[in-house]
Short mmCIF file of C-alpha atoms in Angstrom, two decimals:
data_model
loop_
_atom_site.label_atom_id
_atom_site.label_comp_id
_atom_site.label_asym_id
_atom_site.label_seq_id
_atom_site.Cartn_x
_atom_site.Cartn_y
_atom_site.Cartn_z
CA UNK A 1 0.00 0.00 0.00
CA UNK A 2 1.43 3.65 -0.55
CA UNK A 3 0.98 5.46 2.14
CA UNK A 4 1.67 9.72 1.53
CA UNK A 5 4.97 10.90 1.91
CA UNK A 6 6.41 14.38 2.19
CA UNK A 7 7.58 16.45 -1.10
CA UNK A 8 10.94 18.36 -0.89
CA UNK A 9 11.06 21.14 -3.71
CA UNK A 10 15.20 20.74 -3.32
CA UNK A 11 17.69 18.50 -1.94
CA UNK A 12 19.13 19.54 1.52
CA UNK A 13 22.64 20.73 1.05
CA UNK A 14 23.59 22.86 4.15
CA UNK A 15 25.22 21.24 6.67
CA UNK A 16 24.17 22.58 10.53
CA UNK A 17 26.46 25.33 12.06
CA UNK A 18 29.61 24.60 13.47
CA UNK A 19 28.93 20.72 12.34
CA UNK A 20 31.13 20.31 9.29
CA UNK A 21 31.31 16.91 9.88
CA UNK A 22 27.57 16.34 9.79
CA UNK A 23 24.73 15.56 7.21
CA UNK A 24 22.18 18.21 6.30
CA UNK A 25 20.07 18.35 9.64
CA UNK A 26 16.55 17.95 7.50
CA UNK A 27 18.07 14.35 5.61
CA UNK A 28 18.12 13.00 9.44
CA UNK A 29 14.63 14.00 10.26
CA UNK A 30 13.50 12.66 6.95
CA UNK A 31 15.46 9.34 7.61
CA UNK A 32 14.00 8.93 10.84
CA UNK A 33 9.96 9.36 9.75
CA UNK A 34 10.29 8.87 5.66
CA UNK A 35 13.40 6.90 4.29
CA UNK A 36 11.81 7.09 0.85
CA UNK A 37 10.08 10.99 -0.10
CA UNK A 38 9.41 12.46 -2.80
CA UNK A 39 11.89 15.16 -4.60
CA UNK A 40 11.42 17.62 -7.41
CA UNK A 41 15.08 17.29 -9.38
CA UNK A 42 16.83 21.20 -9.97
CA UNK A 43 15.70 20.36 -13.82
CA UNK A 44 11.89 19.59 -12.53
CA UNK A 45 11.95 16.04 -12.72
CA UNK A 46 9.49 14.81 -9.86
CA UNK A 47 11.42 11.69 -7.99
CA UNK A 48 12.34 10.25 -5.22
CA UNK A 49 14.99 10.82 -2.40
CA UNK A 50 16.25 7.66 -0.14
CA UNK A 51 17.52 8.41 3.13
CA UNK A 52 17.60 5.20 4.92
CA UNK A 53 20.18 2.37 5.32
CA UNK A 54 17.69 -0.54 4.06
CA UNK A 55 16.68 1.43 1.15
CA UNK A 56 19.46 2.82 0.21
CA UNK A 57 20.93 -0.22 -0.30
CA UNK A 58 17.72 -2.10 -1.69
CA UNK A 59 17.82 0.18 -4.48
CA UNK A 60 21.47 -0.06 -4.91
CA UNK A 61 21.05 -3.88 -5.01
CA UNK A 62 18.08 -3.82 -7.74
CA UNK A 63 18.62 -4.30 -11.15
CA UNK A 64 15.51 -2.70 -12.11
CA UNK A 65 17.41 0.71 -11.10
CA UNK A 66 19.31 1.83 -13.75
CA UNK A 67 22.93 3.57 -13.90
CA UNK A 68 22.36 4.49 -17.51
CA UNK A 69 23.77 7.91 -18.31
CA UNK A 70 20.51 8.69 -20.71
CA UNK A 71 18.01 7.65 -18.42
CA UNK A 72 20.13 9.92 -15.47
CA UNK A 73 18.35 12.64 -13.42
CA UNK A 74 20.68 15.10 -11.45
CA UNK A 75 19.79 15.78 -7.67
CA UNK A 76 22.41 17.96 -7.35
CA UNK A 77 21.97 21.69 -8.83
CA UNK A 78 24.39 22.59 -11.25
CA UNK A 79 25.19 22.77 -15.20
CA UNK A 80 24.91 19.07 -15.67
CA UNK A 81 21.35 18.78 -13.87
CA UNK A 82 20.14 20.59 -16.69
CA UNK A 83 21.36 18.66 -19.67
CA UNK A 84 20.10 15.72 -21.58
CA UNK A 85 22.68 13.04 -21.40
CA UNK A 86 23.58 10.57 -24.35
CA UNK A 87 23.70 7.13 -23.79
CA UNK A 88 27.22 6.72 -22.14
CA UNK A 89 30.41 6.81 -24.63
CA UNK A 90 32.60 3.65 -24.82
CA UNK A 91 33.76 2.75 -21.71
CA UNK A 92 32.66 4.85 -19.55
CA UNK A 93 31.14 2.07 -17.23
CA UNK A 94 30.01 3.22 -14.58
CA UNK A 95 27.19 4.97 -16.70
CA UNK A 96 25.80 1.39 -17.59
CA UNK A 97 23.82 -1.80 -16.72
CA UNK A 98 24.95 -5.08 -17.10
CA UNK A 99 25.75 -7.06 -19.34
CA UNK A 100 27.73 -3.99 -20.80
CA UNK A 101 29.09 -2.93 -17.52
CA UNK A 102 30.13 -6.34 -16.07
CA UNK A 103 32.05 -6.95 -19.72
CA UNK A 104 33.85 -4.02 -19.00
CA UNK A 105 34.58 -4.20 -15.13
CA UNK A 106 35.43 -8.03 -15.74
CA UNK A 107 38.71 -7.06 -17.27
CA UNK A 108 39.97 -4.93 -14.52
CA UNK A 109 39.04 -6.61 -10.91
CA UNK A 110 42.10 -8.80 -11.13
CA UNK A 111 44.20 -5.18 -11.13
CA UNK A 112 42.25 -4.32 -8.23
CA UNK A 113 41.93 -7.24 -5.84
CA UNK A 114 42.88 -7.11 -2.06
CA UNK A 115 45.83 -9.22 -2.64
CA UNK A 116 47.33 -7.26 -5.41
CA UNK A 117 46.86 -3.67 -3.05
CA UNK A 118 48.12 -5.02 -0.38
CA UNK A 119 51.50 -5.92 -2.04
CA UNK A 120 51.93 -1.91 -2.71
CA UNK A 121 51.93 -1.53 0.82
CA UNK A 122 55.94 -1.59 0.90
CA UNK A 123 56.00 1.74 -2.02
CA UNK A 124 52.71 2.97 -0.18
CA UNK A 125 55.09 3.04 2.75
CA UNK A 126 58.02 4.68 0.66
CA UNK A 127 55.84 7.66 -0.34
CA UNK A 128 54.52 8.71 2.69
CA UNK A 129 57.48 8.44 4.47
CA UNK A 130 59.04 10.60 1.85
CA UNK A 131 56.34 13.53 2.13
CA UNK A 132 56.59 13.11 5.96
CA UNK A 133 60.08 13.88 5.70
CA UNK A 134 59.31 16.94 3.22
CA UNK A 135 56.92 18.45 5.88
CA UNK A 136 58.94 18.35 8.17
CA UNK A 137 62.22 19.77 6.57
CA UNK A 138 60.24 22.68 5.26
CA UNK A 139 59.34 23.97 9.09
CA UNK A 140 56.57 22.51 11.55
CA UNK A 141 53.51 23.57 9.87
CA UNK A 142 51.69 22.68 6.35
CA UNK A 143 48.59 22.38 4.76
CA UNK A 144 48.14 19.03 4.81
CA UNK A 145 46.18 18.69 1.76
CA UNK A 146 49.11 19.72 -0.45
CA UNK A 147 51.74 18.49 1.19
CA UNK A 148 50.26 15.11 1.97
CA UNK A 149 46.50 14.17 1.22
CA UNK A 150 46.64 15.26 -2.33
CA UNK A 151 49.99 13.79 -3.53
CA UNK A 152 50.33 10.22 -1.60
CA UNK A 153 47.13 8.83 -3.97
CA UNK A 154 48.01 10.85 -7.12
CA UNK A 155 51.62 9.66 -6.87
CA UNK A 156 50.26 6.08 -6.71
CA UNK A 157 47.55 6.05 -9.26
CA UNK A 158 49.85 7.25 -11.63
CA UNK A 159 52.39 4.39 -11.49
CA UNK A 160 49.70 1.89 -10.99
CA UNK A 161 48.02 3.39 -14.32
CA UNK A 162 51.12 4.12 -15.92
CA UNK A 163 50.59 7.89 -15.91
CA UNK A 164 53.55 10.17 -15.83
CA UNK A 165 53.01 12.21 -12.25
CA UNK A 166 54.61 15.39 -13.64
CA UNK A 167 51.59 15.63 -15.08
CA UNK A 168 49.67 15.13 -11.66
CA UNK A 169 48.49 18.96 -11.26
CA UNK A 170 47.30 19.57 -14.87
CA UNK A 171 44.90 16.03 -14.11
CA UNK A 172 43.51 18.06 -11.17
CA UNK A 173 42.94 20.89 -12.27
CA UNK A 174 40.95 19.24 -15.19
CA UNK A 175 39.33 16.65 -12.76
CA UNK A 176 38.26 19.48 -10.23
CA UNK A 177 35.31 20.82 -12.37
CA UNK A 178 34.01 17.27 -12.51
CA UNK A 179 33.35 17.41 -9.06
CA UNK A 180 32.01 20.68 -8.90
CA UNK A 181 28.09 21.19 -9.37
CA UNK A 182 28.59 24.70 -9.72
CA UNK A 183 30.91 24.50 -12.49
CA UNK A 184 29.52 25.99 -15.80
CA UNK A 185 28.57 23.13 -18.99
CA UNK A 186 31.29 25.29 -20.97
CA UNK A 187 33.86 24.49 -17.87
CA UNK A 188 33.37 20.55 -17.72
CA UNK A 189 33.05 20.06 -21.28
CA UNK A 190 36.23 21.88 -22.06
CA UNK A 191 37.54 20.04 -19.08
CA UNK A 192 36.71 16.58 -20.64
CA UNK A 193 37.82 17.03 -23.59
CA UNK A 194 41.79 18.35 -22.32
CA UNK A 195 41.91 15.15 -20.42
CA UNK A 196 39.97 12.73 -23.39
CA UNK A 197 42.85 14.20 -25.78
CA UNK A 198 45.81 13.73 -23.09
CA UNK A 199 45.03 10.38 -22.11
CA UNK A 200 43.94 9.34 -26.29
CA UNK A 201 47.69 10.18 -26.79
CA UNK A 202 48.76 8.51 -24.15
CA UNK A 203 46.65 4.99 -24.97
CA UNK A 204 48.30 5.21 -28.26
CA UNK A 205 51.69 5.17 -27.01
CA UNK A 206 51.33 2.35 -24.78
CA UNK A 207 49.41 0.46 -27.64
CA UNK A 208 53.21 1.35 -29.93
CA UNK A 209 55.07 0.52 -27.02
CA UNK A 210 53.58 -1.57 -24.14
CA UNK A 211 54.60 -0.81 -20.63
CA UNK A 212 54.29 -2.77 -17.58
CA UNK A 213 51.49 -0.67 -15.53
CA UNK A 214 47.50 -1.47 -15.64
CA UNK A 215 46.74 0.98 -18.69
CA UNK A 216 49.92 -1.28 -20.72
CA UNK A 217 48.49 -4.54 -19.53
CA UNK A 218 44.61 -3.40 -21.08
CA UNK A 219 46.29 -2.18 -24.63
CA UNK A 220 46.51 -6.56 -24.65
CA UNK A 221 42.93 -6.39 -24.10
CA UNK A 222 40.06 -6.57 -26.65
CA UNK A 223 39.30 -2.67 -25.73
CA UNK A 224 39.48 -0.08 -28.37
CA UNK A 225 41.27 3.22 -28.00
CA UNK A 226 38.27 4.81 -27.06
CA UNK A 227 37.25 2.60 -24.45
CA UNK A 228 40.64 2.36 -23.43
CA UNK A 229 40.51 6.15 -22.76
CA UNK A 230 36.98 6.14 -20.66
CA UNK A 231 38.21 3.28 -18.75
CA UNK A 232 41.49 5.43 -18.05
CA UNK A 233 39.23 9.00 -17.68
CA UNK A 234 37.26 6.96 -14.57
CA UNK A 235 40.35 5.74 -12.75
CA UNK A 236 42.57 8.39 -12.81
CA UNK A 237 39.47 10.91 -12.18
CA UNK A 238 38.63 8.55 -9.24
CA UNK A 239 41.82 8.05 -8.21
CA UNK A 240 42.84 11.68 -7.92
CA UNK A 241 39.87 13.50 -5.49
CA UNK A 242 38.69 10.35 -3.47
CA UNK A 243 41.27 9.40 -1.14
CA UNK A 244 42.81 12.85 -0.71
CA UNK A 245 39.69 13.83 0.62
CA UNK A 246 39.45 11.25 2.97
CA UNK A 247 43.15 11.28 4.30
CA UNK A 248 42.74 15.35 4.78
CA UNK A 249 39.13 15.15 6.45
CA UNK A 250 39.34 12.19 8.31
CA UNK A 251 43.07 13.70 10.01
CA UNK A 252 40.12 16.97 10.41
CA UNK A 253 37.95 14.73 11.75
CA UNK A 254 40.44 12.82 14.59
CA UNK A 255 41.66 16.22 15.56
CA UNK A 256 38.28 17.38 16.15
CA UNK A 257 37.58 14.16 18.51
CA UNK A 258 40.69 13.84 20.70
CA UNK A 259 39.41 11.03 22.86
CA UNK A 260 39.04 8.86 19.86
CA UNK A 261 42.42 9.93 18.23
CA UNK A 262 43.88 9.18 21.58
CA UNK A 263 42.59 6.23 21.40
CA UNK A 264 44.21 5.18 17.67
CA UNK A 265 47.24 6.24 18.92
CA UNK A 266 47.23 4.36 22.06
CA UNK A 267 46.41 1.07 19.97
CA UNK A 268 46.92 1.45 16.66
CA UNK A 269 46.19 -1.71 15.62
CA UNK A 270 42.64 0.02 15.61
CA UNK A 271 43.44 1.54 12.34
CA UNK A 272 41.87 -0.61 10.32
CA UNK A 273 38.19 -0.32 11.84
CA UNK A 274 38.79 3.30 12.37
CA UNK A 275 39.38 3.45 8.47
CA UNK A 276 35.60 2.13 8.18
CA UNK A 277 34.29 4.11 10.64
CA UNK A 278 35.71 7.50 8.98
CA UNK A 279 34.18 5.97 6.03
CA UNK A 280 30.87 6.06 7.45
CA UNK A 281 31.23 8.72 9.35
CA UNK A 282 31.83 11.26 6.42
CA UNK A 283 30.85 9.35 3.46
CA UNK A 284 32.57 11.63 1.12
CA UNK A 285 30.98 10.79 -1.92
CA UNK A 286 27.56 11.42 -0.51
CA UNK A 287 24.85 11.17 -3.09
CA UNK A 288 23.97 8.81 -5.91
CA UNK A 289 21.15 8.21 -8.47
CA UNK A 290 19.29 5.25 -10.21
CA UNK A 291 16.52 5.23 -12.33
CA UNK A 292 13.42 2.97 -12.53
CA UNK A 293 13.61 1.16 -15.57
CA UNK A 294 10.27 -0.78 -14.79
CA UNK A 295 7.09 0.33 -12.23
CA UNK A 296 8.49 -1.15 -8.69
CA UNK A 297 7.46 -1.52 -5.38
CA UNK A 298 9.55 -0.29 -2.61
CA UNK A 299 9.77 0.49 0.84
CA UNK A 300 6.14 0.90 0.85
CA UNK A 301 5.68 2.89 -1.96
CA UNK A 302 5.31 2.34 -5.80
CA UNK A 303 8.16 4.01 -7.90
CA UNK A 304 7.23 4.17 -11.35
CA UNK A 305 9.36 3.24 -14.78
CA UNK A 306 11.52 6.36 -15.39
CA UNK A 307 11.40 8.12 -11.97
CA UNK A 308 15.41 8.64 -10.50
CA UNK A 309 15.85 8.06 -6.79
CA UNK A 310 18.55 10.19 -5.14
CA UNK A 311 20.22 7.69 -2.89
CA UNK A 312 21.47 9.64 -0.09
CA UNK A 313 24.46 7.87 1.25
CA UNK A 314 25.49 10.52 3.94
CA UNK A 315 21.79 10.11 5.54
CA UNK A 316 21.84 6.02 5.26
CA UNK A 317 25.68 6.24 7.13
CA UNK A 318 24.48 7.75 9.83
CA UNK A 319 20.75 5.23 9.97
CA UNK A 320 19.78 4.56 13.60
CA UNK A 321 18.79 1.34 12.91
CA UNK A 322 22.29 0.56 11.48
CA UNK A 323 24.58 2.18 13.15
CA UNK A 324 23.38 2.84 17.50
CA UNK A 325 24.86 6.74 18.10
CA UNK A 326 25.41 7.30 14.38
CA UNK A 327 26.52 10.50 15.17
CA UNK A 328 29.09 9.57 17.27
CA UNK A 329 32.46 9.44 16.02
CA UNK A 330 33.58 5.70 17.39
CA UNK A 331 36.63 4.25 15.64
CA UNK A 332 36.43 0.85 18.32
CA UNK A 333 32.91 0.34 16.02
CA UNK A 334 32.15 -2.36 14.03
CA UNK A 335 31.31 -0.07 10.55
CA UNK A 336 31.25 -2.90 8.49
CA UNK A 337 28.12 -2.81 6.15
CA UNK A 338 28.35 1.22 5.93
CA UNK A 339 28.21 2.38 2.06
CA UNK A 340 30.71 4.84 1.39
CA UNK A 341 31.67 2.64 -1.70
CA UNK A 342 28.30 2.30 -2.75
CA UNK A 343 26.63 -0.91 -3.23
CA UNK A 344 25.58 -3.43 -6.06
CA UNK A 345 27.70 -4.18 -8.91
CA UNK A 346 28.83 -0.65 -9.14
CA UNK A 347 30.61 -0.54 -6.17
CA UNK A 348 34.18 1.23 -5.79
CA UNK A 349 36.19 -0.99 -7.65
CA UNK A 350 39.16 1.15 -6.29
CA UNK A 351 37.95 1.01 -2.77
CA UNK A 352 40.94 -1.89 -1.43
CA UNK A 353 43.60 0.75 -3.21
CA UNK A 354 41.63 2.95 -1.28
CA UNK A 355 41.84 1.15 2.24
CA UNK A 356 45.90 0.17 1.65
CA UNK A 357 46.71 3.82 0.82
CA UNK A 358 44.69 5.35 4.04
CA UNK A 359 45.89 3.28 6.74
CA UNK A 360 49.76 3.22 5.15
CA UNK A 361 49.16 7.29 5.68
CA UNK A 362 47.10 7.28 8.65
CA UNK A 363 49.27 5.32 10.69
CA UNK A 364 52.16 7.11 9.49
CA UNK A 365 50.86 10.63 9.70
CA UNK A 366 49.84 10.03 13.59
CA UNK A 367 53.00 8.05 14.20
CA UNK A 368 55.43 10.58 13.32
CA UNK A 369 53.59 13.63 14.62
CA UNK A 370 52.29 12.81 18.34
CA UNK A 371 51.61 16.62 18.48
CA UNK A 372 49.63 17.37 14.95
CA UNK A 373 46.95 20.08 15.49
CA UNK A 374 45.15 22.34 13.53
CA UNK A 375 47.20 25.54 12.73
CA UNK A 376 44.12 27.58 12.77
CA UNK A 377 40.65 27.85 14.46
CA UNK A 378 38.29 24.83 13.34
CA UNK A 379 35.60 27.40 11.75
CA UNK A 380 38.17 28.88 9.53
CA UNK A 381 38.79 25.38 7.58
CA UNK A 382 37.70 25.98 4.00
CA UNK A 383 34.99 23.08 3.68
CA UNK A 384 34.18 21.46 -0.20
CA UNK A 385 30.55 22.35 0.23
CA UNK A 386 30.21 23.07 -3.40
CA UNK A 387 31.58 19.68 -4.38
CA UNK A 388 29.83 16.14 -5.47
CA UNK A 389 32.90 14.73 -2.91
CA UNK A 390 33.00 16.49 0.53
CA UNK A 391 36.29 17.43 2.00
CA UNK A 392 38.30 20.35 3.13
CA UNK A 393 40.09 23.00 0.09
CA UNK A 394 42.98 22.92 2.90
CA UNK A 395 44.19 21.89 5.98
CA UNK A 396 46.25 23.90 7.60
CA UNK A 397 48.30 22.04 10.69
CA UNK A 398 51.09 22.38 12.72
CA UNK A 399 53.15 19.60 14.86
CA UNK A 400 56.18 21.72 16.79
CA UNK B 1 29.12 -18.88 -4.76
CA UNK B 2 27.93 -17.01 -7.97
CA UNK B 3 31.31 -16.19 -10.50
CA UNK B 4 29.12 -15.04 -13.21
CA UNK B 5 27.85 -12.32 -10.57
CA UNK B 6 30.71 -11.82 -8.91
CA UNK B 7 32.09 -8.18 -9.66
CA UNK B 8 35.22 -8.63 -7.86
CA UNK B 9 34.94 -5.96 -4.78
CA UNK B 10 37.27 -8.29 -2.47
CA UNK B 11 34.71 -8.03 0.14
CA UNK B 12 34.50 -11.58 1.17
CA UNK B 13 38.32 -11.51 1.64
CA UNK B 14 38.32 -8.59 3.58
CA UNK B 15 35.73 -10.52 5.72
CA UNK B 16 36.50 -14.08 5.83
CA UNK B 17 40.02 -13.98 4.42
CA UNK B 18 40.39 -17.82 5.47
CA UNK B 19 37.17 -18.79 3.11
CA UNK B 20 37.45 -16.56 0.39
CA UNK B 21 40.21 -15.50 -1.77
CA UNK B 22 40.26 -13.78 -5.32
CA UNK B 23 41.67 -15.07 -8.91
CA UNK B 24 44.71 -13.70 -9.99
CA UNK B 25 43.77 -13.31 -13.15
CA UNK B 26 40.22 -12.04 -12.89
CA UNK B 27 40.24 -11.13 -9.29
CA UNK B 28 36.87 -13.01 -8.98
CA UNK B 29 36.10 -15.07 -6.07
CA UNK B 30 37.16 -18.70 -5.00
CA UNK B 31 36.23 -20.37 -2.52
CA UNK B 32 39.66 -21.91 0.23
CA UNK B 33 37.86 -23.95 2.23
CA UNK B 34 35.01 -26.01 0.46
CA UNK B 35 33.02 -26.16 3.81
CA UNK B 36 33.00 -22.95 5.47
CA UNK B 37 31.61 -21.96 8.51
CA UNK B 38 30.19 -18.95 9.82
CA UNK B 39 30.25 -16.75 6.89
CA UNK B 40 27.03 -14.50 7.56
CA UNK B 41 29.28 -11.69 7.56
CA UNK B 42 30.70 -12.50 4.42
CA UNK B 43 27.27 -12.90 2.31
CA UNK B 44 26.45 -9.66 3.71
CA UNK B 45 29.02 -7.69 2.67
CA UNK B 46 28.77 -8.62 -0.97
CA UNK B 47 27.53 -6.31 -3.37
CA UNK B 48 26.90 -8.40 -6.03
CA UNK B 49 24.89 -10.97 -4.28
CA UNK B 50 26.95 -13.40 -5.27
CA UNK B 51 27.42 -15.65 -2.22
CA UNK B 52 24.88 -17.66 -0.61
CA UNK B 53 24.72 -19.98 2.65
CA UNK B 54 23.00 -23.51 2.47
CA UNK B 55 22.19 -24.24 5.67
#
């Protein structure tokens, strides 16, 4: 039976005062009485808006929800919540359903698996230690973004891909208006196409001349230069502004709860589950849409063929009936089921790179500085509110 | 175990590393020990559906 549900005109975006940490206040209250609501999309679609844990994930679990880029409605305002999408171009996965989307992530989960990430550890190691080093010959403060968060996972993405890193700064720049809602159509299609043409040229010269990195290994593959440079788009794009945003947060986030960073560094074989908790806890990349490629019923209410559901994953992190004291920061917390990564066959399929990478830098971050701090007052940290992927523009610390 | 569903998340190793490992080619899953216990956790934590408990 469907039962009537409230109808948000807009998608909660401000986070409460002083609370950088936490979800919209208004995506909790919804949770709590209506996981599923209805939502009018910034380009007047009329849809839907999960907020809860079980539905969240239902929907992320259904095959009759879509990923397909033409069928895509944008919750978040912006340039691209306007536009009518194509279907997606070659190889851009993550815009499809399967069977075109499993053909495609097939060929790269064995250059992702938890075996294969957790034999970088050693060079993970060798990085950070080197940027350590750098922060602390150049004095005994630093924005930790630039000196650490950013480059550790663009250094490593790079070799793994078999991208030259001198090149690391002109990828963000171009991968930056990606991210950004408020970024004009003119901005991100001009940004596309610089990094479409660098990476084309690139693909062709590992085609001519094979190296051994995960971008050399798929010119063997049956992909096409043009899939080949989607598929390379994706994980360099993902690669670049996911982790760095979780290293530089999450060290926000620790400094901001003392009891529970004392309580990593007291036993930091904790680092691990505290890794999954700051998952949940800030859920970075927190909201996603599918589409309803047939009439279903869910959660009580019937969504029909062609109406998107905003998934919330920021509200569902921080369900109740998931997760007792959600809004507790708790790294001793068994986090496991929380859906940072997403869920369903789209999930990260970076997300073990991911885990290596932040508790290689974690551990060695705290270890090395028992005194970090923030360098300035917490209210004057310049917060990515205007981003698809939450984190701070910088980070400013000091450790003398 | 499903391989044709599998999408190769590492999940199951993550959670029950003594059960579940991953190919080396196509990093999807295989199964260590052919009778596992006590892998709720396990079937949980995959996206893809692709594990299932008899029993």
């Amino acid at each position: 039976m469907t039962t009537s549900v409230p109808h948000l005109t807009e998608l909660p975006l401000e986070r409460p005062k002083g609370c950088p940490f936490d979800p919209p206040a208004e995506l909790g209250t919804l949770r709590d009485e209506h996981p599923l609501a209805r939502l009018t999309f910034p380009n007047g679609h009329e849809g839907w808006l999960a907020t809860g844990h079980a539905i969240v994930r239902a929907v992320l679990a259904d095959p009759r929800f879509s990923s397909r880029q033409e069928l895509m409605q944008t919750p978040l305002p912006g340039a691209a919540a306007m536009m009518e999408m194509p279907p997606a171009a070659p190889g851009l996965f993550i815009k499809m359903d399967d069977p075109e989307h499993g053909r495609y992530r097939k060929l790269l989960t064995g250059k992702f698996t938890v075996r294969r990430m957790r034999l970088l550890s050693e060079r993970i190691e060798q990085v950070t230690t080197e940027h350590l080093d750098a922060m602390e010959r150049q004095g005994t403060t630093a924005d930790l973004v630039t000196a650490f968060a950013q480059p550790i996972p663009a250094l490593m993405i790079c070799e793994l891909l078999g991208v030259p890193y001198e090149d690391h700064e002109f990828f963000r720049r171009n991968v930056m208006p990606l991210n950004r809602p408020d970024a004009s159509a003119e901005e991100q299609g001009a940004a596309i196409n610089t990094l479409g043409e660098y990476l084309y040229k690139l693909i062709l010269a590992k085609r001519a001349d094979p190296t051994d990195d995960i971008l050399g290994e798929l010119t063997t593959t049956e992909l096409t230069d043009e899939e080949l440079t989607s598929i390379a788009f994706l994980l360099l794009g993902a690669g670049l502004d996911t982790t760095a945003n979780m290293l530089a947060l999450g060290t926000f986030a620790l400094l901001q709860n003392p009891d529970q960073l004392a309580a990593l560094r007291e036993d930091p074989e904790l680092v691990e589950g505290a890794i999954e908790e700051l998952l949940r806890y800030l859920t970075i990349t927190h909201t996603g849409v599918r589409t309803a490629l047939e009439d279903v019923e869910i959660g009580g209410q019937l969504v029909k063929a062609g109406e998107a559901v905003a998934l919330s994953a920021q509200a569902a992190n921080r369900d109740p009936l998931k997760f007792p004291e959600p809004d507790r920061l708790d790294v001793r917390r068994n986090a496991a089921g929380h859906g940072a990564f997403g869920h369903g066959v789209h999930q990260c399929l970076g997300q073990q790179l991911a885990r290596v990478q932040m508790k290689v830098a974690f551990s060695g971050l705290l270890a090395r500085f028992p005194k970090l701090r923030l360098a300035v007052p917490a209210d004057e940290i310049p917060m990515r509110t205007d981003s698809d992927i939450y984190g701070v523009y910088a980070l400013p610390v000091a450790w003398g | 175990m499903d391989r044709e569903r599998c999408v190769g998340a590492g999940m199951c190793v993550l959670t029950a590393p003594e059960v579940f490992e991953q190919d080396e080619e196509d990093g999807r899953v295989r199964l260590l020990d052919p009778e596992p216990a006590g892998i709720g956790d396990a079937v949980q934590s995959c996206p893809a559906a692709a594990i299932t408990a008899n029993g």
